[in-house]
C-alpha positions as a printed Julia matrix, in Angstrom:
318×3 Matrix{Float64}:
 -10.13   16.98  -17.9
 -10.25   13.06  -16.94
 -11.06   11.91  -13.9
  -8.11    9.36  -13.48
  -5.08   10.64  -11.94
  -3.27    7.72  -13.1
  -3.73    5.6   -16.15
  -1.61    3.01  -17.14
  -2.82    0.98  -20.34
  -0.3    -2.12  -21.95
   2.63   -1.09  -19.22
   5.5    -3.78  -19.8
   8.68   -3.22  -19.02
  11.62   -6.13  -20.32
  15.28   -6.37  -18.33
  18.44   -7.17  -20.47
  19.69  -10.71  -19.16
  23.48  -10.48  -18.36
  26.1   -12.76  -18.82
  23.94  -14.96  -20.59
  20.74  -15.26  -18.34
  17.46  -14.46  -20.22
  15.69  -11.37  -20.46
  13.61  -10.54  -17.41
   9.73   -9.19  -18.02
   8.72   -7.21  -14.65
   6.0    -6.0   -16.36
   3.51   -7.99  -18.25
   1.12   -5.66  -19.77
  -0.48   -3.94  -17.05
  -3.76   -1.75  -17.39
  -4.67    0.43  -13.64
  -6.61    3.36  -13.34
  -6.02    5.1   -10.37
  -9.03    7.81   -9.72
  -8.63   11.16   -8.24
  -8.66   12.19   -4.94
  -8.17    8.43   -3.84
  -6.2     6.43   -1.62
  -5.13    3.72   -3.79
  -3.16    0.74   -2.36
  -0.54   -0.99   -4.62
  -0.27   -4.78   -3.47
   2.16   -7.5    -4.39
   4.8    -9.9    -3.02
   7.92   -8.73   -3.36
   9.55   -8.9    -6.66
   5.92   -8.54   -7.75
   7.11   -5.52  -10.08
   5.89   -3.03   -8.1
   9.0    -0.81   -7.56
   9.47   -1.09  -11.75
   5.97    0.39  -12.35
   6.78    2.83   -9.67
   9.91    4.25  -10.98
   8.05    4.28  -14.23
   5.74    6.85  -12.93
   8.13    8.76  -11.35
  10.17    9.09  -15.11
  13.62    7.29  -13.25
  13.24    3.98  -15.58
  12.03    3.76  -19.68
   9.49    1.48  -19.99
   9.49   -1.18  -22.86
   5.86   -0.43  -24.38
   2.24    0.73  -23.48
   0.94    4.06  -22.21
   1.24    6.1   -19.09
  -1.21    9.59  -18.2
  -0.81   11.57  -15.12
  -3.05   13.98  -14.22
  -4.42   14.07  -17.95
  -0.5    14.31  -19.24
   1.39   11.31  -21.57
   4.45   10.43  -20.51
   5.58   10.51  -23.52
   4.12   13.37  -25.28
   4.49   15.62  -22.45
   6.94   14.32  -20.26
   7.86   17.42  -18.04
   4.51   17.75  -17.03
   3.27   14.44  -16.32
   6.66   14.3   -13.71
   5.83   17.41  -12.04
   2.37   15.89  -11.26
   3.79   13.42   -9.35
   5.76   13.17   -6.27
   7.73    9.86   -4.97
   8.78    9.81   -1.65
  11.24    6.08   -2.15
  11.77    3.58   -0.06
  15.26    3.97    0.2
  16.53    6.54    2.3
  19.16    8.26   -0.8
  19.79   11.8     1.17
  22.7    13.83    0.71
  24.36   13.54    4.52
  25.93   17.32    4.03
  22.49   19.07    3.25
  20.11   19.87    5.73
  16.68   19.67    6.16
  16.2    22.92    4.77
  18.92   22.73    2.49
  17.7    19.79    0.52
  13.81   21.26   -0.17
  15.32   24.2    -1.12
  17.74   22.13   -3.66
  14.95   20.21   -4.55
  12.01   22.58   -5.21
  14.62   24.71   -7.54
  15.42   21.07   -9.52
  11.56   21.48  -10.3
  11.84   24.76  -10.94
   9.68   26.42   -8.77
  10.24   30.05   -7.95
  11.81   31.18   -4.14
   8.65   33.3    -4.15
   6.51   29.98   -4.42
   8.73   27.71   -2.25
   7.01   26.77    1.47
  10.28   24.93    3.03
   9.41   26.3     6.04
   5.78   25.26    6.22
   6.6    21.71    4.91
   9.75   21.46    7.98
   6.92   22.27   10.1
   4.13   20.08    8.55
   6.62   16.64    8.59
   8.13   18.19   12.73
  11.51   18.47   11.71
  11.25   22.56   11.88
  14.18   22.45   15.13
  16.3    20.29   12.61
  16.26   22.63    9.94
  19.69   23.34    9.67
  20.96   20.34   11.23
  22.94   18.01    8.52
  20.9    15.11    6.98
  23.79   12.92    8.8
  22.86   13.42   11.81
  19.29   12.41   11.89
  17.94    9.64   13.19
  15.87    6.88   10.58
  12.82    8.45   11.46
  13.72   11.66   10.79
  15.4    10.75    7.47
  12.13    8.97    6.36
   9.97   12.01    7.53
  12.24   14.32    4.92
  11.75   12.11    1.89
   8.46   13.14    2.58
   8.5    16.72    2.17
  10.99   16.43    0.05
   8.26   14.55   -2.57
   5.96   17.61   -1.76
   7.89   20.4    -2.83
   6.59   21.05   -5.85
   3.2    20.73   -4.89
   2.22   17.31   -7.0
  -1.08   16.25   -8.0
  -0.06   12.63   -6.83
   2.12   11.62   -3.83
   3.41    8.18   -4.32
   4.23    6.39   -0.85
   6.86    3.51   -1.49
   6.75    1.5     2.13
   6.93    4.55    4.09
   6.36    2.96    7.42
   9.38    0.47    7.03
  11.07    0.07   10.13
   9.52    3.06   11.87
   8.2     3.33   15.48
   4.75    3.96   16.42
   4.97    7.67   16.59
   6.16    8.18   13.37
   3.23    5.99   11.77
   0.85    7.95   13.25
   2.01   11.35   12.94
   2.83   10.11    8.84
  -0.95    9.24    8.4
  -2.39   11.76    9.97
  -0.42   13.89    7.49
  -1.41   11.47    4.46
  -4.8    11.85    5.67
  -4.19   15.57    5.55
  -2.87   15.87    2.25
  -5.89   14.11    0.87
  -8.7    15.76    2.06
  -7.27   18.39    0.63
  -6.94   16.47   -2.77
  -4.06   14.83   -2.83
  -4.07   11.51   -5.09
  -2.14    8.88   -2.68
  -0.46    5.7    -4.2
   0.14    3.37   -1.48
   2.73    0.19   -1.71
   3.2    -1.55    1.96
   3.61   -4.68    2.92
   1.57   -4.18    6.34
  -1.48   -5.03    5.2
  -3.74   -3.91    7.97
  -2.43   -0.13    7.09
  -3.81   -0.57    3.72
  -6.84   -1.93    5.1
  -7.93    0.98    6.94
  -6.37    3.54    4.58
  -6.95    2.73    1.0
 -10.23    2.91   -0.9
  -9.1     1.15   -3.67
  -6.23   -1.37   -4.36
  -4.81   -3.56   -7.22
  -2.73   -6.5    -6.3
  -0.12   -7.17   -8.71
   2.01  -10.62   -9.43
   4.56  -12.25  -11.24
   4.51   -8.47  -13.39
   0.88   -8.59  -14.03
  -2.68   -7.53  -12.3
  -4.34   -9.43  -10.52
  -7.36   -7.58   -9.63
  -8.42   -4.07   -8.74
 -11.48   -3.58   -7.03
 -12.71   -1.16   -3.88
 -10.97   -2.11   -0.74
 -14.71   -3.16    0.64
 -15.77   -5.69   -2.42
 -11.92   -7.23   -2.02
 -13.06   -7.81    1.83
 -16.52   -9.36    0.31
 -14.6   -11.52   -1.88
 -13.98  -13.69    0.95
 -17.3   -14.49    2.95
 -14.78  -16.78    5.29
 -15.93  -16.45    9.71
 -14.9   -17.41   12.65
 -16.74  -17.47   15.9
 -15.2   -17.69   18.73
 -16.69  -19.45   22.34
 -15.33  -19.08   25.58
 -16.98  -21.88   27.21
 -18.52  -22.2    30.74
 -16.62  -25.68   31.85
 -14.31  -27.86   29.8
 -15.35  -28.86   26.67
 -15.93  -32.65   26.3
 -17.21  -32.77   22.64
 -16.68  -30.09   19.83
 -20.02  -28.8    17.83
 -20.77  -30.5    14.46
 -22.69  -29.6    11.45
 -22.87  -28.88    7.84
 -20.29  -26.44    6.82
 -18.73  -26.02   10.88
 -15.34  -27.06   11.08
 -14.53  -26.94   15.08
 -11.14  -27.01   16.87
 -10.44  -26.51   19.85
  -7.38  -24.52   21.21
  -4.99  -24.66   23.99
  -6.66  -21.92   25.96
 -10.14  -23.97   26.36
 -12.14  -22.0    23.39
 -13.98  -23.4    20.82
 -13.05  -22.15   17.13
 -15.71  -22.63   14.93
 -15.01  -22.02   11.28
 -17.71  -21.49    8.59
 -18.84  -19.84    5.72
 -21.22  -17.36    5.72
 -23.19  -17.6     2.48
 -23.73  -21.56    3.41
 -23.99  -21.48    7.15
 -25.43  -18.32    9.15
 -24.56  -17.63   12.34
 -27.28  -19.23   14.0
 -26.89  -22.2    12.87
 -23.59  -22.38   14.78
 -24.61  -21.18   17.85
 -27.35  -23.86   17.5
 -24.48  -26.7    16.93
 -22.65  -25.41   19.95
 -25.89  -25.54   22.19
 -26.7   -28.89   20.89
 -23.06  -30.31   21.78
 -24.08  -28.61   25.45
 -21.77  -26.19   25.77
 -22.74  -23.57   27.57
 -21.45  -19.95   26.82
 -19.61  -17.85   28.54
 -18.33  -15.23   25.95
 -18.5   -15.25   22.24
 -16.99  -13.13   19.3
 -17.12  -13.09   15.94
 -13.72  -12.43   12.99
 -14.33  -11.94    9.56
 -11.29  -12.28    6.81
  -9.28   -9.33    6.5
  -6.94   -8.0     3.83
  -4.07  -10.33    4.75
  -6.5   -13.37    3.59
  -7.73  -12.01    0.48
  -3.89  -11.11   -0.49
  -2.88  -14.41    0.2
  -5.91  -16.48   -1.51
  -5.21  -14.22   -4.41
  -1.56  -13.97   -4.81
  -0.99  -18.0    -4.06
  -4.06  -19.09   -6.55
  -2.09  -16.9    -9.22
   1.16  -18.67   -8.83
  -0.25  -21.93   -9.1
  -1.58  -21.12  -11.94
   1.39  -19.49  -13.55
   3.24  -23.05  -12.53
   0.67  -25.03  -13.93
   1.15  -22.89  -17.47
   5.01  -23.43  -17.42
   4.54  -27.5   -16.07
């Protein structure tokens, strides 16, 4: 049995043009391997292709050529199986308002066909805290509650793969947490989770591996911590004893200083170390009062990468 739970090789995926407009390519030929047991973060701006390659996945649109395996089953060779390894819990929140809670697992676990010996609505109500809703209609839930139904709803079936399509849009605090703490569940006990967000930070701290895609094609895949490396951009923050009267200078230092009376001191940390710094601040005689230190986060490397890539895609077309 492979160790991928995803593999995508040659993925494109062409729109029809209407009324005369040209055809549309979402997808450009995409290879990702998505290992098992992984959080795996899914990255792009939006119309990035990202919700074409997801509904790929989940069987809801026919792509135009290449290959797709889940959990060691092709798409097209075995196409019931490779969709009941998966689960999709959408963006969009498309529930029936007459079910309820209970009502729509129940609906949903027998479209998989699984057995009412083998169904756990119950546990899953109780799992996502919507157990005292249970036979409330979907209509009368709040957004929250919705949202927390598409996700048991995508685990009925007991999938190999969850695949999380913005799941924290719009939600409060309480509902993040209590959402990750059950994503964290799920995958310790070995749950493949496919992340897309556009909160970065969350992906940050939850994925260990992410592709960011553009324009319908990859634009790199790498661990979460070599994507972080990829940028070796600092900051260093001073808080200074008395008002600053001139700003540090040195090779590789770019100083500003902000409204508040600190000293930003930008450098790079393969050319300049940190010393060196503090020694141009000491030698402008500045004395210190507090100091931190910020390293690049996700938001930076998404943003390096994803603007670099369009200029280059305009400089193809120019």
């Amino acid at each position: 049995m492979t160790q991928d739970a995803i593999r995508i090789e040659g993925l494109k995926k062409t729109y029809r043009g209407g009324r005369g407009e040209p055809e549309k390519q979402a997808l450009k030929g995409i290879d990702l391997v998505v290992p098992r047991g992984s959080v795996f973060g899914l990255l792009g701006p939006n119309g990035a292709g990202k919700s074409t390659l997801i509904n790929i996945l989940a069987g809801l649109v026919v792509k135009s050529a290449g290959k797709v395996t889940i959990w060691g089953f092709d798409q097209d060779a075995n196409p019931r199986q490779s969709r009941a390894s998966i689960g999709v819990m959408p963006q969009e929140l498309n529930l029936d308002p007459f079910f309820t809670p209970r009502g729509a697992l129940e609906v949903h676990a027998g479209l998989y066909g699984v057995p009412k010996a083998q169904r756990r609505s119950d546990g899953i109500l109780e799992m996502i805290g919507l157990s005292d809703k249970a036979e409330a209609y979907a209509r009368t839930l709040s957004g929250g509650m919705r949202r927390r139904l598409l996700l048991g709803r995508a685990l009925v079936h007991r999938p190999h793969v969850l695949v999380l399509d913005e799941p924290t849009a719009g939600v409060d605090i309480e509902l993040r947490q209590m959402l990750w703490a059950n994503v964290r569940k799920l995958n310790q006990q070995g749950m493949t989770i496919i992340l897309t967000t556009h909160y970065l930070e969350e992906a940050q701290e939850m994925c260990d591996q992410i592709a960011i895609i553009n324009q319908g094609e990859k634009i790199v895949q790498d661990s979460t911590a070599n994507l972080l490396g990829r940028l070796d951009a600092r900051t260093m923050v001073i808080l200074p004893d008395a008002p600053v009267l001139a700003l540090p200078d040195g090779p590789g230092i770019k100083a500003t200083l902000r409204d508040d009376g600190a000293v930003v001191l930008s450098y790079h940390s393969q050319q300049t170390s940190a010393e060196q710094v503090l020694e141009s601040v000491r030698a402008a005689g500045i004395h210190i009062r507090d100091v931190k230190t910020e390293e690049a986060d996700l938001e930076d490397v998404f943003l390096a990468l994803t603007s670099s890539a369009s200029q280059s895609a305009r400089s193809i077309r120019a």
